[in-house]
Amino acid sequence: MSACQACLQLIAAPARYHDACLKRLFGTATAPLIDVEIAQLHTLGLAMAGHTSISGIQRKISLGLSADRATLKLEIDKGRYILKPTGENFPSLPENEITTMQLAALAGIDIPPCALVPLKDGTPAYLVARFDRLPDGKKLRQEDFCQLGELLPAAKYDGSAELCARLVRKFASEPLIEMTKLFRRMVFCWLTGNGDMHLKNFSLLAGVDGLQRLSPAYDMLCTRLVIAGDQLALPVGGKKDNLRRRNWLDYAAYCKLPERAATRVLRELRDVLPECIALVERSPLPDSMKATYNDLLNARMPGLTE
Ligand SMILES: Nc1ncnc2c1ncn2[C@@H]1O[C@H](COP(=O)(O)OP(=O)(O)OP(=O)(O)O)[C@@H](O)[C@H]1O
Ligand SMILES: [Mg+2]
Ligand SMILES: [Zn+2]
C-alpha cells in the first residue's frame, strides 16, 4: 500500500490517486498531463512580490484544463487551478503544503480539491482548484483580511488573531458559524507550526447565495519544517509562541464563542492526533521532516485538553 497523492489516504500501488480524488479535482478519473516545466516557470518570472519568511519565494501560476481534460496548460486569466512548484530557497514546500492541507481536512477545516502532481520534468508541484470560480467561469467575490481591514498588502503581518475576529464579526453573514471556523483555523495553525498565516491568507468569499463566509483554507504550511522555531505570524492575546489551552479559551471568549463550543473544537482537534500522525507518516515529506512534524504535533496537540 502507498498513499494517494491527493488525499494522502492509503491506496493500492501502483495507483497514484483514488479515482474519486481525481474526479473531485479534474472532473474525470484520468490525471491530465501537466504541460509545464520548472525551467519554464523560472524564466516566466511569475514570482510573487513579498518580503518576509516564505512569502514570494514560492512562485505560483494559473493553469486551465484543455477541453478533452487531457492536459493542464498555462492560462493566465481564466485558469481554474493554481500551481505552486518547488521554490529555490526552502525545500519540499509542495510536499509540506499537501500534507498540511490534508491535516486541515482531518481537523474539520474546509479545503479545496488539491494534490501533489509531477511536472513534465518530474519535479513535484502543489496543485489546487480555485474556489472563486463557478463552472460557467464567473468569479465569486473574494476579499482577504488586508482588504477588509483597509490595510495595504505590505501590512499583512501587522494584524492579530483579534483583528481577524473583529473582521469576521463585522463582515461575515453568520458571524457565530464563521467565528467558530476561524477559531478552529487559528488553533490549527498553531498546532501545525504555521508562521505564515498572515492577513492575506484569510479571506471571506461571497457564495452564489450572496452570503459572506470564510473561504476554504489555502496556503497552509508547517513553516517550522524550514525555519526552525518559527513563531505565529499573527499574535493571539499578544503571544506568538507557547500558546496553551488557557490562551485559546481567552481567545474564544474574545470571539464571543460559547465556552462549550470552544472546548468542543479543542477536544475535536485533540482527538484527531493519531490520524494526523499516521497521515504525516504516509506523506511525501522526507523522513527527517516527518519526524520534526510529528514531534511538533505530539508536543502541541495533547495540551489542548489538559
Ligand atoms: N484555491 C484557491 N482558490 C482561489 N484563490 C486562491 C486559492 N488559493 C489561493 N488563492 C488566492 O491566491 C493568493 C495567493 O495564494 P497563496 O497564498 O497560496 O500563495 P503564496 O504565494 O504562498 O502567498 P504568500 O504571499 O502568502 O506567501 C491568496 O492570497 C488567495 O487570495
Ligand atoms: Mg498566501
Ligand atoms: Zn485519494
XYZ file of C-alpha atoms and ligand atoms in Angstrom:
339
model
C 0.000 0.000 0.000
C 1.076 3.566 -0.608
C -0.596 6.951 -0.228
C -2.901 8.705 -2.687
C -1.060 11.875 -3.726
C -4.247 13.894 -3.287
C -5.872 12.834 -0.004
C -2.782 11.030 1.436
C -5.008 8.123 2.499
C -3.983 4.553 1.677
C -4.199 3.332 -1.901
C -3.176 0.065 -3.552
C 0.070 0.566 -5.514
C 0.812 1.363 -8.308
C -2.162 3.797 -8.493
C -1.111 7.350 -7.720
C -4.584 8.753 -6.931
C -8.016 7.436 -5.983
C -10.486 7.718 -8.871
C -12.768 9.740 -6.598
C -9.926 12.154 -5.773
C -9.181 12.663 -9.492
C -12.859 13.228 -10.228
C -13.118 15.821 -7.493
C -10.099 17.694 -8.865
C -10.429 17.246 -12.648
C -13.966 16.010 -13.287
C -12.574 12.782 -14.773
C -10.773 9.749 -13.360
C -7.682 10.246 -15.546
C -4.889 12.535 -14.382
C -4.067 15.158 -17.047
C -0.577 15.719 -18.329
C 0.830 18.900 -16.883
C 2.370 20.839 -19.701
C 4.731 22.862 -17.521
C 8.418 22.588 -16.742
C 10.183 24.095 -13.796
C 12.743 25.837 -16.044
C 9.940 27.496 -17.994
C 8.427 28.778 -14.753
C 11.660 30.361 -13.692
C 12.007 32.216 -16.989
C 8.394 33.322 -16.803
C 9.413 35.051 -13.619
C 5.977 34.988 -12.127
C 7.363 35.354 -8.644
C 5.077 36.904 -6.098
C 6.346 40.070 -4.519
C 6.899 39.582 -0.832
C 9.451 40.318 1.793
C 9.330 38.107 4.807
C 9.861 34.422 5.532
C 8.250 32.140 2.953
C 6.415 34.867 1.033
C 7.427 35.478 -2.514
C 9.781 32.521 -2.552
C 7.088 30.235 -3.808
C 6.051 31.029 -7.362
C 2.558 30.248 -8.433
C 0.863 30.192 -11.771
C -2.613 29.816 -13.111
C -3.496 26.702 -15.154
C -6.520 25.597 -17.132
C -7.695 22.187 -18.306
C -7.919 21.528 -22.059
C -11.400 20.745 -23.448
C -10.646 16.990 -23.532
C -9.336 17.222 -19.937
C -6.097 15.540 -21.034
C -3.736 18.477 -20.456
C -3.269 21.265 -17.961
C -1.742 24.380 -19.549
C -0.820 27.909 -18.554
C -3.922 30.061 -18.646
C -3.279 33.420 -17.084
C -6.789 34.885 -16.963
C -9.329 32.144 -16.745
C -7.346 29.315 -15.158
C -9.294 27.095 -12.814
C -6.186 25.860 -10.994
C -3.249 27.329 -9.117
C 0.084 25.519 -9.355
C 2.840 26.075 -6.812
C 6.110 24.392 -7.849
C 9.167 23.855 -5.644
C 10.957 27.027 -4.654
C 14.682 27.622 -4.696
C 15.244 28.589 -1.089
C 13.066 26.311 1.005
C 12.971 22.550 0.397
C 9.845 20.391 -0.035
C 7.218 23.152 0.056
C 4.767 21.326 -2.263
C 5.004 18.211 -0.057
C 4.646 20.411 3.007
C 1.536 22.127 1.622
C -0.350 18.997 0.555
C 0.421 17.401 3.930
C -0.706 20.426 5.920
C -3.840 20.907 3.804
C -4.849 17.268 4.328
C -4.159 17.584 8.055
C -6.506 20.578 7.945
C -9.184 18.398 6.353
C -8.750 15.841 9.177
C -9.102 18.724 11.620
C -12.513 19.606 10.211
C -11.385 22.564 8.100
C -12.906 23.106 4.659
C -10.230 22.716 1.933
C -10.450 22.929 -1.878
C -9.583 19.874 -4.011
C -5.770 19.671 -4.154
C -2.975 17.217 -4.976
C 0.723 16.768 -5.436
C 1.422 16.474 -9.177
C 4.542 15.799 -11.266
C 5.581 18.454 -13.782
C 6.863 17.402 -17.218
C 10.413 17.315 -15.874
C 9.337 15.104 -12.971
C 9.622 17.703 -10.207
C 6.685 17.748 -7.777
C 4.307 20.693 -7.530
C 1.242 21.507 -5.422
C -1.955 21.908 -7.452
C -5.181 23.351 -6.074
C -8.556 24.039 -7.685
C -9.689 27.661 -7.459
C -12.689 28.080 -5.170
C -13.571 31.536 -6.510
C -14.673 30.396 -9.991
C -18.023 28.938 -10.952
C -18.328 26.268 -13.667
C -19.527 28.963 -16.133
C -16.318 30.939 -15.486
C -17.981 33.596 -13.369
C -15.875 34.849 -10.479
C -17.086 34.948 -6.897
C -16.087 37.980 -4.849
C -13.230 37.187 -2.515
C -11.720 39.725 -0.134
C -8.738 38.966 2.079
C -8.399 40.332 5.587
C -5.952 43.055 4.477
C -8.604 44.385 2.121
C -11.394 44.030 4.693
C -9.253 45.810 7.264
C -8.372 48.537 4.733
C -4.676 47.764 5.081
C -2.065 47.737 2.337
C -0.795 44.294 1.272
C 2.584 45.175 2.797
C 0.862 45.387 6.182
C -0.188 41.726 6.058
C 1.819 40.891 9.187
C 0.557 43.954 11.082
C -2.516 42.251 12.454
C -3.576 39.876 15.189
C -5.940 36.978 15.755
C -8.195 39.532 17.470
C -8.293 41.730 14.352
C -9.350 38.656 12.334
C -12.161 38.041 14.815
C -13.345 41.649 14.556
C -13.387 41.421 10.753
C -15.421 38.213 10.869
C -17.849 39.826 13.315
C -18.231 42.862 11.066
C -18.405 41.260 7.622
C -19.494 37.598 7.851
C -23.178 36.969 7.171
C -23.458 34.434 10.009
C -20.765 35.547 12.476
C -21.170 32.758 15.042
C -20.696 29.993 12.456
C -17.771 31.737 10.775
C -16.186 32.662 14.111
C -16.180 29.021 15.152
C -14.424 28.180 11.870
C -11.915 30.985 12.401
C -11.176 29.745 15.916
C -10.544 26.205 14.641
C -8.177 27.522 11.952
C -6.234 29.708 14.371
C -5.678 26.772 16.721
C -4.782 24.518 13.778
C -2.130 26.991 12.567
C -0.542 26.920 15.986
C -0.651 23.096 16.134
C 0.990 22.787 12.714
C 3.737 25.360 13.325
C 2.463 27.745 10.674
C 4.373 31.021 10.851
C 2.955 32.445 7.651
C -0.795 32.755 8.328
C -0.911 36.493 7.788
C -3.903 38.691 6.928
C -3.808 37.821 3.197
C -4.101 34.128 3.997
C -7.635 34.576 5.371
C -10.500 35.644 3.106
C -14.231 35.996 3.026
C -15.882 34.591 -0.083
C -19.351 35.628 -1.261
C -21.304 32.492 -2.161
C -23.791 32.182 -5.018
C -26.414 32.792 -2.338
C -24.739 36.155 -1.633
C -23.713 35.139 1.900
C -20.235 36.087 3.106
C -18.363 33.146 4.569
C -14.739 32.261 5.301
C -13.290 30.897 2.066
C -11.926 27.360 2.069
C -8.443 27.271 3.606
C -5.355 27.975 1.489
C -1.590 28.441 1.842
C -1.338 26.173 4.869
C 2.230 25.121 5.620
C 4.324 23.990 8.560
C 6.944 26.719 8.234
C 8.809 25.225 11.189
C 9.973 22.442 8.860
C 12.067 25.018 7.009
C 12.532 27.797 9.579
C 13.431 26.302 12.965
C 11.456 27.772 15.836
C 9.257 29.880 13.534
C 6.516 31.612 15.535
C 2.950 32.537 14.609
C 2.563 35.338 12.039
C -0.318 36.939 13.950
C -0.265 37.117 17.765
C -3.057 35.585 19.851
C -3.585 37.574 23.052
C -0.221 39.203 22.359
C 1.582 35.832 22.109
C 3.187 34.234 19.068
C 4.557 31.184 20.870
C 3.919 28.892 23.868
C 0.143 29.000 23.499
C -1.772 26.885 25.959
C -5.371 25.814 26.461
C -5.928 28.864 28.708
C -4.796 31.255 25.946
C -7.140 29.609 23.451
C -10.088 29.803 25.828
C -9.316 33.503 26.352
C -9.248 33.983 22.578
C -12.561 32.119 22.246
C -14.024 34.480 24.848
C -12.768 37.441 22.820
C -14.512 35.876 19.802
C -17.663 35.623 21.966
C -17.871 31.888 21.340
C -19.811 29.950 23.956
C -17.235 28.112 26.099
C -18.872 24.782 25.268
C -18.358 25.384 21.553
C -14.707 26.312 22.113
C -13.914 23.304 24.305
C -15.619 21.075 21.735
C -13.334 22.411 18.989
C -10.259 21.869 21.186
C -11.355 18.320 22.028
C -12.039 17.512 18.375
C -8.603 18.801 17.412
C -7.023 16.762 20.201
C -8.882 13.638 19.134
C -7.516 13.585 15.576
C -3.899 13.375 16.805
C -3.434 9.652 15.972
C -4.864 10.128 12.465
C -2.651 13.169 11.942
C 0.482 11.267 12.986
C -0.397 8.438 10.586
C -1.080 10.886 7.748
C 2.298 12.577 8.219
C 3.934 9.116 8.168
C 2.255 8.374 4.804
C 3.045 11.830 3.422
C 5.596 12.501 0.671
C 7.774 14.560 3.059
C 11.382 13.447 3.580
C 11.840 11.302 6.714
C 13.596 14.000 8.723
C 10.687 16.409 8.133
C 8.129 13.731 9.034
C 9.911 13.287 12.356
C 10.011 17.048 13.027
C 6.342 17.403 12.068
C 5.190 14.574 14.296
C 7.327 15.760 17.228
C 5.552 19.088 16.907
C 2.042 17.564 16.733
C 2.826 15.319 19.714
C 4.132 18.285 21.667
C 1.210 20.612 20.979
C -1.994 18.657 20.441
C -2.358 16.951 23.854
C -2.071 20.349 25.600
C -5.390 21.445 24.107
C -7.402 19.403 26.582
C -5.042 19.426 29.593
N -7.710 27.573 -4.165
C -7.787 28.908 -4.338
N -8.830 29.463 -4.958
C -8.918 30.795 -5.146
N -7.993 31.669 -4.729
C -6.911 31.181 -4.095
C -6.740 29.786 -3.854
N -5.557 29.606 -3.210
C -5.031 30.825 -3.065
N -5.824 31.780 -3.584
C -5.593 33.241 -3.651
O -4.298 33.445 -4.200
C -3.468 34.143 -3.284
C -2.080 33.542 -3.274
O -2.131 32.158 -2.954
P -1.209 31.561 -1.803
O -1.462 32.318 -0.554
O -1.418 30.099 -1.770
O 0.244 31.878 -2.403
P 1.620 32.320 -1.750
O 2.486 32.803 -2.823
O 2.125 31.208 -0.919
O 1.227 33.521 -0.822
P 2.070 34.275 0.314
O 2.272 35.645 -0.229
O 1.129 34.232 1.454
O 3.309 33.527 0.572
C -4.147 34.023 -1.944
O -3.871 35.130 -1.112
C -5.619 33.897 -2.302
O -6.182 35.187 -2.436
Mg -0.547 33.366 0.763
Zn -7.247 9.983 -2.555
